[in-house]
PDB file of C-alpha atoms in Angstrom:
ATOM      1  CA  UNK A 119     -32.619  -9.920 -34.470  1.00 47.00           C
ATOM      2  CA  UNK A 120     -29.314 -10.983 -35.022  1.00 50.00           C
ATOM      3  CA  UNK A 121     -28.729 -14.967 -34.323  1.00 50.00           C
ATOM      4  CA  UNK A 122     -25.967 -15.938 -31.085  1.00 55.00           C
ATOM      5  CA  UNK A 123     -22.481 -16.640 -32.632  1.00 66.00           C
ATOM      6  CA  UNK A 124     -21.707 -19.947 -32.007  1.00 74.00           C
ATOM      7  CA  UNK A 125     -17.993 -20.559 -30.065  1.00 79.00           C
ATOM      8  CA  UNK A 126     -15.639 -20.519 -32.540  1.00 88.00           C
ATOM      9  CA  UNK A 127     -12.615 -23.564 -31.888  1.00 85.00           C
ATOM     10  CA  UNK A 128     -10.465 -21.092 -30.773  1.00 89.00           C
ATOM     11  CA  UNK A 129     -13.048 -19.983 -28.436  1.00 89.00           C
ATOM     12  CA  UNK A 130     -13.200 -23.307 -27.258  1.00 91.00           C
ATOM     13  CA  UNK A 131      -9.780 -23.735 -26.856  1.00 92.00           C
ATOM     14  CA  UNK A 132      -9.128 -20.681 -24.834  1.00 91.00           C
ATOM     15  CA  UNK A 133     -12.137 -21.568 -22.765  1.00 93.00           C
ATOM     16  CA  UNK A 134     -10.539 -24.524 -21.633  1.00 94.00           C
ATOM     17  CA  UNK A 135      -7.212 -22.462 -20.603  1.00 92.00           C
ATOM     18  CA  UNK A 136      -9.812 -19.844 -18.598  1.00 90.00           C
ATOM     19  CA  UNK A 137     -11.551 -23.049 -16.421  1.00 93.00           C
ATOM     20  CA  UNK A 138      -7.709 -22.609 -14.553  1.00 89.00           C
ATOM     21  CA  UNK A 139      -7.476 -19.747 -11.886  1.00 83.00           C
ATOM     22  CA  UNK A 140      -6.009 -18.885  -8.836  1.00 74.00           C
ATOM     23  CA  UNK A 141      -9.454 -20.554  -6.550  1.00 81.00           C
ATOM     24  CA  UNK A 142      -9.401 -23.675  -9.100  1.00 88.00           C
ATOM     25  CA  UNK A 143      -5.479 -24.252 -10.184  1.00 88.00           C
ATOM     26  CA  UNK A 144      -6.569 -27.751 -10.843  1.00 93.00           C
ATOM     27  CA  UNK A 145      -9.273 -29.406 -12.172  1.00 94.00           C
ATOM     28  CA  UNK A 146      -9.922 -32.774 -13.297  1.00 95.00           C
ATOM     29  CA  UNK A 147     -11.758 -33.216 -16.909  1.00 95.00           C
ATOM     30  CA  UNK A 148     -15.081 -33.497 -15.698  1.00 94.00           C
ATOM     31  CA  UNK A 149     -14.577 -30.032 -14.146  1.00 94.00           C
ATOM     32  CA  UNK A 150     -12.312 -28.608 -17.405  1.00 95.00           C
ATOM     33  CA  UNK A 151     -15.762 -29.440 -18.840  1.00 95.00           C
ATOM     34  CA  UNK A 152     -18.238 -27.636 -16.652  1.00 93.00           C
ATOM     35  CA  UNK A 153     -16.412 -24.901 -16.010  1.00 94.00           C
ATOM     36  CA  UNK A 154     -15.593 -24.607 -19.720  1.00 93.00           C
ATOM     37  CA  UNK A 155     -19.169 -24.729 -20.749  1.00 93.00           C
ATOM     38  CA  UNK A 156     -18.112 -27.819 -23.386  1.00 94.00           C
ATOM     39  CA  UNK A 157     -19.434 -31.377 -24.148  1.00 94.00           C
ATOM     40  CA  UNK A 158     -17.586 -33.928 -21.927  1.00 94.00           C
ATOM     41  CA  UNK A 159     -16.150 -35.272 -25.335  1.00 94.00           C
ATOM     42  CA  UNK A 160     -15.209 -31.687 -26.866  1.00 94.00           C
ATOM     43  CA  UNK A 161     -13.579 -31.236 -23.356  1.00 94.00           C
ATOM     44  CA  UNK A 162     -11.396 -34.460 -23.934  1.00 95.00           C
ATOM     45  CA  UNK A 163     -10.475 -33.461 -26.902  1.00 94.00           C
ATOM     46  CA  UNK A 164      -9.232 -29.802 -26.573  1.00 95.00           C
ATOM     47  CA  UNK A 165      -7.452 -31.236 -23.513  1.00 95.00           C
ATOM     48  CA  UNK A 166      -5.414 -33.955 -24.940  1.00 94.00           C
ATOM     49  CA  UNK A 167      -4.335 -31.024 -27.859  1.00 93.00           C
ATOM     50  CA  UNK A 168      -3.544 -28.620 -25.189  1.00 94.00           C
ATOM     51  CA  UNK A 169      -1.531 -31.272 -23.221  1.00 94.00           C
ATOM     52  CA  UNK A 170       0.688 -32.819 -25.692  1.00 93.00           C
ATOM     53  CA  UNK A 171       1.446 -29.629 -26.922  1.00 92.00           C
ATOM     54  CA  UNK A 172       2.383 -28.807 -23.145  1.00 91.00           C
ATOM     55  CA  UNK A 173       0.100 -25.417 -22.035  1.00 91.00           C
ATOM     56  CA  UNK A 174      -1.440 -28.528 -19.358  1.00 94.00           C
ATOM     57  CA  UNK A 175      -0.059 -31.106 -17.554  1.00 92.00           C
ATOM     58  CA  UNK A 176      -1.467 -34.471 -16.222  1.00 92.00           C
ATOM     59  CA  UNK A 177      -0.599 -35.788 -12.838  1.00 91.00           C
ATOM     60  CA  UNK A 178      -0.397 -39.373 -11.516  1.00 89.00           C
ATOM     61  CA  UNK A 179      -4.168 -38.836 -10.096  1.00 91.00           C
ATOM     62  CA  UNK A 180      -5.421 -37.574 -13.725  1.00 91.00           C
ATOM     63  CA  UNK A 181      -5.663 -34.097 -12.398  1.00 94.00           C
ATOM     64  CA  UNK A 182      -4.583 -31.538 -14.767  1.00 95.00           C
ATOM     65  CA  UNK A 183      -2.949 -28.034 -13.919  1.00 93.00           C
ATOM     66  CA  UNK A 184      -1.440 -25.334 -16.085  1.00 89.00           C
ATOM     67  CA  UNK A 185       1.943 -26.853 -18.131  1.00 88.00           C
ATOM     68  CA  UNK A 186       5.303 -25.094 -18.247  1.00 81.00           C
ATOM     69  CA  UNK A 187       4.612 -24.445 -22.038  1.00 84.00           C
ATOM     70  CA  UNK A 188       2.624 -21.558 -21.038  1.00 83.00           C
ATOM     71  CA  UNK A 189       4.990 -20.268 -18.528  1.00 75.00           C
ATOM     72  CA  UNK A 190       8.003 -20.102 -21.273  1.00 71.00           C
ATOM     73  CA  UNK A 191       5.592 -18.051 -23.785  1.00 78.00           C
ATOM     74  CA  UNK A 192       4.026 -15.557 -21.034  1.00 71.00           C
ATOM     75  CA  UNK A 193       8.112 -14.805 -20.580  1.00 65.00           C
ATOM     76  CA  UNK A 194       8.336 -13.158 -23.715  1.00 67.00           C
ATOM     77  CA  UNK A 195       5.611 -10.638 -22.717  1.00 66.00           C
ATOM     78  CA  UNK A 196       7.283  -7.161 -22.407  1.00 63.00           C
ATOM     79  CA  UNK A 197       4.966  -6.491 -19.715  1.00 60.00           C
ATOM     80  CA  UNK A 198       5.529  -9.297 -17.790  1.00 59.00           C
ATOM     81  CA  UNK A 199       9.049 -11.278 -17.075  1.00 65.00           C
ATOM     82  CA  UNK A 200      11.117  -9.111 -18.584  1.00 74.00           C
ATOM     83  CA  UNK A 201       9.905  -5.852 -16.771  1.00 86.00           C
ATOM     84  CA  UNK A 202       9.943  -7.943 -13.594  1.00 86.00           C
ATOM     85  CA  UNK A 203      13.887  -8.566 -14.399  1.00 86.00           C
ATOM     86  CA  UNK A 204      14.501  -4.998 -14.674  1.00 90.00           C
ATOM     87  CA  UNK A 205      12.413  -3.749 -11.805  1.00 93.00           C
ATOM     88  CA  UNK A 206      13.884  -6.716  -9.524  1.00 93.00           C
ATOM     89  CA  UNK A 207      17.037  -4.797  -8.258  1.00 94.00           C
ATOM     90  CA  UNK A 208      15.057  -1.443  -7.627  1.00 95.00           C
ATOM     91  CA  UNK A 209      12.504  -3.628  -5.763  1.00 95.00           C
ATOM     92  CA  UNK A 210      14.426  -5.460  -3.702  1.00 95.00           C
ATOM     93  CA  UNK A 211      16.345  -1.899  -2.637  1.00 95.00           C
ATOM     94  CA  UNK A 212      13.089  -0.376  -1.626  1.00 95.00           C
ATOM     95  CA  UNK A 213      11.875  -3.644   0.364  1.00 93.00           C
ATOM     96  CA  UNK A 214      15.540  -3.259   2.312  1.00 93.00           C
ATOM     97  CA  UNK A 215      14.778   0.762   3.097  1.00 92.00           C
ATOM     98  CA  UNK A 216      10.906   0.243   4.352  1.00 91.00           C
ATOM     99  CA  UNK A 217      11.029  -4.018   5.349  1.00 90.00           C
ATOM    100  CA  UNK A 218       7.320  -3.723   4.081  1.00 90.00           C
ATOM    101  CA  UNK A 219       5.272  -5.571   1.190  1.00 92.00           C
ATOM    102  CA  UNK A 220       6.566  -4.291  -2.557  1.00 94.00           C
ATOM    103  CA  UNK A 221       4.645  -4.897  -5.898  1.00 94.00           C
ATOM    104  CA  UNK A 222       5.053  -4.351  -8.731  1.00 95.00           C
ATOM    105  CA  UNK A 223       1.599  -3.982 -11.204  1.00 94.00           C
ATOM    106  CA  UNK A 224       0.930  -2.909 -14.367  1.00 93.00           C
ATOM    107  CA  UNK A 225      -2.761  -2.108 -16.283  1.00 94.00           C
ATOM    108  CA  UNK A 226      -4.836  -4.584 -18.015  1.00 89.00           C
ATOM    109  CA  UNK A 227      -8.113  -2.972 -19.089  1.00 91.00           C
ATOM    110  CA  UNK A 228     -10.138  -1.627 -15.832  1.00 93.00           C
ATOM    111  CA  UNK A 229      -8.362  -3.809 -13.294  1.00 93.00           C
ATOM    112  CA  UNK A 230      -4.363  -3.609 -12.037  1.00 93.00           C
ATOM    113  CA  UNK A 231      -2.499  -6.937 -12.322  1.00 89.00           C
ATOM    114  CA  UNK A 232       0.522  -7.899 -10.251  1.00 90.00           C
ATOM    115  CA  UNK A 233       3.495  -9.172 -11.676  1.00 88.00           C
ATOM    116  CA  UNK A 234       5.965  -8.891  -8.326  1.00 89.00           C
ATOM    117  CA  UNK A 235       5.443  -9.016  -5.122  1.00 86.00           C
ATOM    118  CA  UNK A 236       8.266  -9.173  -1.683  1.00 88.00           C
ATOM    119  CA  UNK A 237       6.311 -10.284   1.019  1.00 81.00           C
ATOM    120  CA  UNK A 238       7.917  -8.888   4.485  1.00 73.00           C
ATOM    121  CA  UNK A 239       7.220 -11.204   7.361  1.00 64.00           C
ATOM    122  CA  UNK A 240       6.265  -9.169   9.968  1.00 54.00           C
ATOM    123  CA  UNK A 241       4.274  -6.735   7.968  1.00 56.00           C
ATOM    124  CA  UNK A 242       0.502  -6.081   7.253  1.00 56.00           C
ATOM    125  CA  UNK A 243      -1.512  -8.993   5.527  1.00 55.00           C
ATOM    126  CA  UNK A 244      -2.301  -8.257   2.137  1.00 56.00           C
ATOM    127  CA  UNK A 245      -4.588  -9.508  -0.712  1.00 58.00           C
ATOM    128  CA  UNK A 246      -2.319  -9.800  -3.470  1.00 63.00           C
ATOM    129  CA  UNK A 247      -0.248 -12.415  -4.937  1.00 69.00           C
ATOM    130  CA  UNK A 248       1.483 -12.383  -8.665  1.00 73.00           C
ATOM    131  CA  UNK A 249      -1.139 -12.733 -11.243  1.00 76.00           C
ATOM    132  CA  UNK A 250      -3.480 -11.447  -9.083  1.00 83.00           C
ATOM    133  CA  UNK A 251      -6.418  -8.482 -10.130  1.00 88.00           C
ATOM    134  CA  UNK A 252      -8.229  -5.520  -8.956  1.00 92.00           C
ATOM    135  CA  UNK A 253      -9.887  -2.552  -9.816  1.00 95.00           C
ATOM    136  CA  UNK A 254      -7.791   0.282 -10.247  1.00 96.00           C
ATOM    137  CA  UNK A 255      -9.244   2.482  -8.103  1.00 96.00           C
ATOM    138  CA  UNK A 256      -9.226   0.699  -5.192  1.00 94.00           C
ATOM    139  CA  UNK A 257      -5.238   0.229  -4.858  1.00 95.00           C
ATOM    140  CA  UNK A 258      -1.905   2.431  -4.790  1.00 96.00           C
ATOM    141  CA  UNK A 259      -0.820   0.777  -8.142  1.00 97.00           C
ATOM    142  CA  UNK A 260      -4.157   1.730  -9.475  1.00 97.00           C
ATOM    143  CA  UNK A 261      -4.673   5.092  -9.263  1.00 97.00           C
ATOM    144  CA  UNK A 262      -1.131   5.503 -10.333  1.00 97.00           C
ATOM    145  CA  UNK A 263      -1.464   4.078 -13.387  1.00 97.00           C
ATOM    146  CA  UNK A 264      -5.526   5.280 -13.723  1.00 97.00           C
ATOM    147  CA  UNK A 265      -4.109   8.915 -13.174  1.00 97.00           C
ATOM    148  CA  UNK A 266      -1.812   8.717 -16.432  1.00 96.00           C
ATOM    149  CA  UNK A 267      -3.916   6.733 -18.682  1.00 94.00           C
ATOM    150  CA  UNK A 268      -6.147   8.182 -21.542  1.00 94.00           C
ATOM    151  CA  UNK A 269      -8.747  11.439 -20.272  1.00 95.00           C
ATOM    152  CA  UNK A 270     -11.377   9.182 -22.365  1.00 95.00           C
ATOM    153  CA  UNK A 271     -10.657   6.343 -20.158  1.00 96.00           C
ATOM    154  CA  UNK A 272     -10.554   7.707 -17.152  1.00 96.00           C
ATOM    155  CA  UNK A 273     -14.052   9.512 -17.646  1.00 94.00           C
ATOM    156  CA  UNK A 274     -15.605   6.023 -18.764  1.00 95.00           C
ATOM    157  CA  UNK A 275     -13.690   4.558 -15.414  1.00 96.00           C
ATOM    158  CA  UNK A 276     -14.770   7.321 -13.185  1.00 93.00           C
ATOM    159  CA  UNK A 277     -19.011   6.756 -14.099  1.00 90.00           C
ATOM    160  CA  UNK A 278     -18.673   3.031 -14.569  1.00 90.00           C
ATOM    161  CA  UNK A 279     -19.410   0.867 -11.283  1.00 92.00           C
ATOM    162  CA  UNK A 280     -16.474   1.345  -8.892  1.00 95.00           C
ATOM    163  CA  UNK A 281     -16.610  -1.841  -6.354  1.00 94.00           C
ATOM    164  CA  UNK A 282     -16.421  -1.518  -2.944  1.00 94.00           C
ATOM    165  CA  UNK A 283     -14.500  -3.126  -0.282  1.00 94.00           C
ATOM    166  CA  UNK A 284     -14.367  -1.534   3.149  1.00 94.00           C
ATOM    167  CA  UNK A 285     -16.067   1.984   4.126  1.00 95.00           C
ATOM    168  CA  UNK A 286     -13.001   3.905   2.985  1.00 95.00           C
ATOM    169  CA  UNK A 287     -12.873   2.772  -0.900  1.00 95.00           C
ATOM    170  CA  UNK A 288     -13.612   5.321  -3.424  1.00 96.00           C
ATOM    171  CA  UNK A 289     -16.703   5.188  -4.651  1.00 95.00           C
ATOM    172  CA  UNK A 290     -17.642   8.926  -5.573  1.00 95.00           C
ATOM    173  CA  UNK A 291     -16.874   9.680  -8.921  1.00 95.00           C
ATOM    174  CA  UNK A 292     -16.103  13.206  -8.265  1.00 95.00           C
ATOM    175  CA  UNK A 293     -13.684  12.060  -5.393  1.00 96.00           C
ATOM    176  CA  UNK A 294     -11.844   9.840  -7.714  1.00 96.00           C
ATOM    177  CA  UNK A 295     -11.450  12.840  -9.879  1.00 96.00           C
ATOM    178  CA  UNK A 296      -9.454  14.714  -7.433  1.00 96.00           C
ATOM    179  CA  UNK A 297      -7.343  11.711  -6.108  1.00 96.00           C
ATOM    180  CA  UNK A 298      -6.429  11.440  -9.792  1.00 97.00           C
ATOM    181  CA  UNK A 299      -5.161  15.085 -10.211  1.00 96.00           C
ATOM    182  CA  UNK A 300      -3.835  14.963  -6.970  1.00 96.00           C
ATOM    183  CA  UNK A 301      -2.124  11.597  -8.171  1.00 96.00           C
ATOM    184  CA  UNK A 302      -0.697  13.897 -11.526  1.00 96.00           C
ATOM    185  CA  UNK A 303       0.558  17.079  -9.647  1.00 95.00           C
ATOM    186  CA  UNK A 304       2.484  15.025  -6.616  1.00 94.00           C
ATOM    187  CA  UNK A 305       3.895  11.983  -8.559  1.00 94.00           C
ATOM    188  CA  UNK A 306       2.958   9.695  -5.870  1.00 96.00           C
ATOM    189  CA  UNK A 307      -0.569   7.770  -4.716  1.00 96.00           C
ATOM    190  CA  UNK A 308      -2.226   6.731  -2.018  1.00 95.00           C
ATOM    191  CA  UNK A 309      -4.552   4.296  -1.127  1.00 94.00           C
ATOM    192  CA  UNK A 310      -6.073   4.494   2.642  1.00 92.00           C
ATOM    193  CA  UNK A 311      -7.715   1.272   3.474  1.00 92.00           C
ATOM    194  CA  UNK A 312      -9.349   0.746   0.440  1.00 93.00           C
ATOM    195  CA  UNK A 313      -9.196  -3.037   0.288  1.00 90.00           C
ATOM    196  CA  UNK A 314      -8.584  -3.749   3.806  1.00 90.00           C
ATOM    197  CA  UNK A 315      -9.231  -1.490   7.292  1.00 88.00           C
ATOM    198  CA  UNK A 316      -5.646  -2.377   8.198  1.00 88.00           C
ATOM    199  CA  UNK A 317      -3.271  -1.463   5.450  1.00 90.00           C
ATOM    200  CA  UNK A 318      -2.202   1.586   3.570  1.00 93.00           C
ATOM    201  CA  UNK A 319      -0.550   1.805   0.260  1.00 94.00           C
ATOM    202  CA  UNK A 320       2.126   4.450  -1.415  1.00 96.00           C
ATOM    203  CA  UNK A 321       2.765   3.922  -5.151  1.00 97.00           C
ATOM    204  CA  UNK A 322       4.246   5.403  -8.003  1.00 97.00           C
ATOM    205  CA  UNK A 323       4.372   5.355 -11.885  1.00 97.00           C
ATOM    206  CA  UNK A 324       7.062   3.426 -14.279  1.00 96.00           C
ATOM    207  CA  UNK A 325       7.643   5.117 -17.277  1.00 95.00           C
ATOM    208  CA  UNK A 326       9.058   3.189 -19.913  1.00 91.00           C
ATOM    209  CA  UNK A 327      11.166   4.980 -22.993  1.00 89.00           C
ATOM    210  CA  UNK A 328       8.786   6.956 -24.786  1.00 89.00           C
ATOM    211  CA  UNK A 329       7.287   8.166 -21.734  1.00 91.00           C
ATOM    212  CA  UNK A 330       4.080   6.738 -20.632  1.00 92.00           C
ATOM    213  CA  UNK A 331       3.410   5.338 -17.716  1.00 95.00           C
ATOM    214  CA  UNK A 332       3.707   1.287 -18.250  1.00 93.00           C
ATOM    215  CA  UNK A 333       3.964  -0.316 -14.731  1.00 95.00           C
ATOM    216  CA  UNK A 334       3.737   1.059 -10.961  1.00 97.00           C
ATOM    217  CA  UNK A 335       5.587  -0.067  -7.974  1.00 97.00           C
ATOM    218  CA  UNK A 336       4.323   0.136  -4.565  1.00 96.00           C
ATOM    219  CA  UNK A 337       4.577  -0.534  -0.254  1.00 95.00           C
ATOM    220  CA  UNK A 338       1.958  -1.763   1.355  1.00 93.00           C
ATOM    221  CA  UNK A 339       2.431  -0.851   5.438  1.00 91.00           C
ATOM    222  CA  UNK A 340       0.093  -1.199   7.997  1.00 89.00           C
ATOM    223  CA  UNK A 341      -2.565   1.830   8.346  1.00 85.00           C
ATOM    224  CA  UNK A 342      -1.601   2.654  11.869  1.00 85.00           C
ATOM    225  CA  UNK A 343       1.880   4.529  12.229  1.00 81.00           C
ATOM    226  CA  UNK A 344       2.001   4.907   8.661  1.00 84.00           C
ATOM    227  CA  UNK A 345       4.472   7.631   7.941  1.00 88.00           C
ATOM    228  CA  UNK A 346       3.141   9.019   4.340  1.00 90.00           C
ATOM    229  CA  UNK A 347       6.008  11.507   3.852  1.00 91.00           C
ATOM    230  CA  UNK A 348       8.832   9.621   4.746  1.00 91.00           C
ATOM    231  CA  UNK A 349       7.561   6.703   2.137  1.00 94.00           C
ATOM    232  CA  UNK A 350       6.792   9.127  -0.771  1.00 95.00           C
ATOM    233  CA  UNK A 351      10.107  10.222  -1.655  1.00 95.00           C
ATOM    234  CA  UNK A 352      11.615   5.961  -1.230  1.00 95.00           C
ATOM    235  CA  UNK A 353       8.515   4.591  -3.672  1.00 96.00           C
ATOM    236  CA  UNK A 354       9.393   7.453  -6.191  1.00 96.00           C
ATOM    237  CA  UNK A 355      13.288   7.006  -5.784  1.00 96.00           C
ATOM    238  CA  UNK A 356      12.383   3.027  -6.832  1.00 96.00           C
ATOM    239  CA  UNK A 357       9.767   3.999  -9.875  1.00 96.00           C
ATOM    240  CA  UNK A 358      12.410   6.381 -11.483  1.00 95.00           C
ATOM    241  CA  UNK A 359      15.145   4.106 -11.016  1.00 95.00           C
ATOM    242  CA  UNK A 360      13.132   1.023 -13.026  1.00 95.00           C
ATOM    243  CA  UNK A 361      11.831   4.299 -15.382  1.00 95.00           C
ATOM    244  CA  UNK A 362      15.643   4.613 -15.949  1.00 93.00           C
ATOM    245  CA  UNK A 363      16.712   0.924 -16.347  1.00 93.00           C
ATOM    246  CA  UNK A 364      13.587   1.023 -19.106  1.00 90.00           C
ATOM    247  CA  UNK A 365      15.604   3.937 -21.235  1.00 90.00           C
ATOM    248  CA  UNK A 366      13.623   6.989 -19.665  1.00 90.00           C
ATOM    249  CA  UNK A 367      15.093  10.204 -20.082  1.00 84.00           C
ATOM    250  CA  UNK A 368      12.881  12.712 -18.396  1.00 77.00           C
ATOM    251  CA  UNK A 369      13.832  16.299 -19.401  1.00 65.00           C
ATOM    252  CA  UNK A 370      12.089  17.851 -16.368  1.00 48.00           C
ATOM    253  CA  UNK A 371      12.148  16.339 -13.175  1.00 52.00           C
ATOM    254  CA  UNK A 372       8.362  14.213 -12.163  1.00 47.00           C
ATOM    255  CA  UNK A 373       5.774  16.328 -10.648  1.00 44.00           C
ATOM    256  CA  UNK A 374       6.185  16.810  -7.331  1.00 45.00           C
ATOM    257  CA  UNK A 375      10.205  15.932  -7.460  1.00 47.00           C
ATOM    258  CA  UNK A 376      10.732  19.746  -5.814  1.00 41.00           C
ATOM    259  CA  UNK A 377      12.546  17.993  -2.547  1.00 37.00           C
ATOM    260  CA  UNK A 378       8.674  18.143  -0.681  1.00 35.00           C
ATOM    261  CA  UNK A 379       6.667  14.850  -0.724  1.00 35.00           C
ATOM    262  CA  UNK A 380       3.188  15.651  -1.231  1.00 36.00           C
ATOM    263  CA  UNK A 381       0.462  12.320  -0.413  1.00 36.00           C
ATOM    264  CA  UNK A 382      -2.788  12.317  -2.135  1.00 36.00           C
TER     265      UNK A 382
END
């Protein structure tokens, strides 16, 4: 039997960095150190290292919460700032034709992460914030970006666990098969009350230069009086104009591009 590898000090370090989420944005060093799994003293160690450096920061009550230091070197992720610079104009345009909740998400592993998001005031209530996660098959953004990602990953995706939220999130593996095809041949997807009863997403892929599908953009609009058709064609308008600003040429227009918005 092979012995338990012991945390390594980077492990430690980065452990510290993971006690910090969006339910516990700050935590004083007795939690750091629970929630870290470390020695009280390791803790106050790896702490004091993390905060002169700057990735934490101390308040007057001895609280600590995530520093700016970590903020300037998440900017220089290609998937992150910068794409949100470039998609910004093109998000903003499709929040003034629909006055509904935009995001922006792109694909970390099995769940969808959101790196914009215009809130409209009067719309639907929705579950997402920037930085926030979910399974890909349970969102707009999701199954837009499950649909073009490897066949080998979407077969492990399909017959892993797929979490469930309300009655109407996808759950059938041979259902989420056809959603994703359907997802291919239209260009567009759509997620019917998957997360909440109330709310319905459209979304559509980002392609960045060489082609493949990097990011997805998405409305969120409440489920009743959802018009499906008319959204299609305005969340696909927005994806190919950041695909564009990201130095995509297509040579053939995007499936379903034939002047008839399909829905999935």
């Amino acid at each position: 039997m092979t012995a338990p590898t012991s945390p390594t000090a980077p492990d430690r370090l980065l452990s510290v960095l993971a006690a910090f989420d969006h339910a516990h944005p700050a935590l004083s060093l007795t939690d750091i150190s629970r929630r870290a799994g470390l020695s009280l003293t390791t803790a106050h160690r790896l702490v004091g290292a993390l905060t002169r450096w700057g990735a934490l920061e101390r308040d007057a009550s001895g609280v600590y919460h995530v520093g700016l230091r970590l903020w300037e070197v998440a900017a220089l992720a290609p998937r992150g700032l910068a794409l949100r610079q470039v998609a910004l104009p093109f998000l903003e345009d499709l929040y003034e034709a629909t006055h509904e909740n935009v995001q922006l998400a792109v694909r970390d592993g099995s769940e969808v992460v959101y790196i914009e998001w215009l809130a409209a005031r009067s719309s639907v209530g929705v579950h997402i914030r920037v930085g926030a996660r979910w399974p890909l098959h349970a969102t707009g953004v999701g199954l837009a970006l499950l649909a073009h990602g490897a066949p080998e990953f979407q077969e492990a995706y399909r017959t892993g666990p797929l979490a469930s939220f309300t009655p109407h999130t996808i759950t059938d593996p041979q259902l989420l098969r056809r959603v994703l095809a359907e997802v291919r041949r239209t260009g567009a997807a759509v997620s019917d009350r998957q997360v909440t009863d109330d709310a319905l997403s459209v979304a559509a892929p980002v392609h960045g230069r060489d082609g493949t599908v990097t990011a997805a953009v998405s409305v969120v609009v409440p489920y009743a009086g959802a018009r499906v058709p008319t959204l299609v064609p305005a969340v696909r308008l927005a994806a190919r104009g950041i695909s564009r600003a990201l130095g995509w040429r297509p040579e053939i227009p995007l499936a379903g591009e034939d002047g008839h918005p399909h829905g999935c």
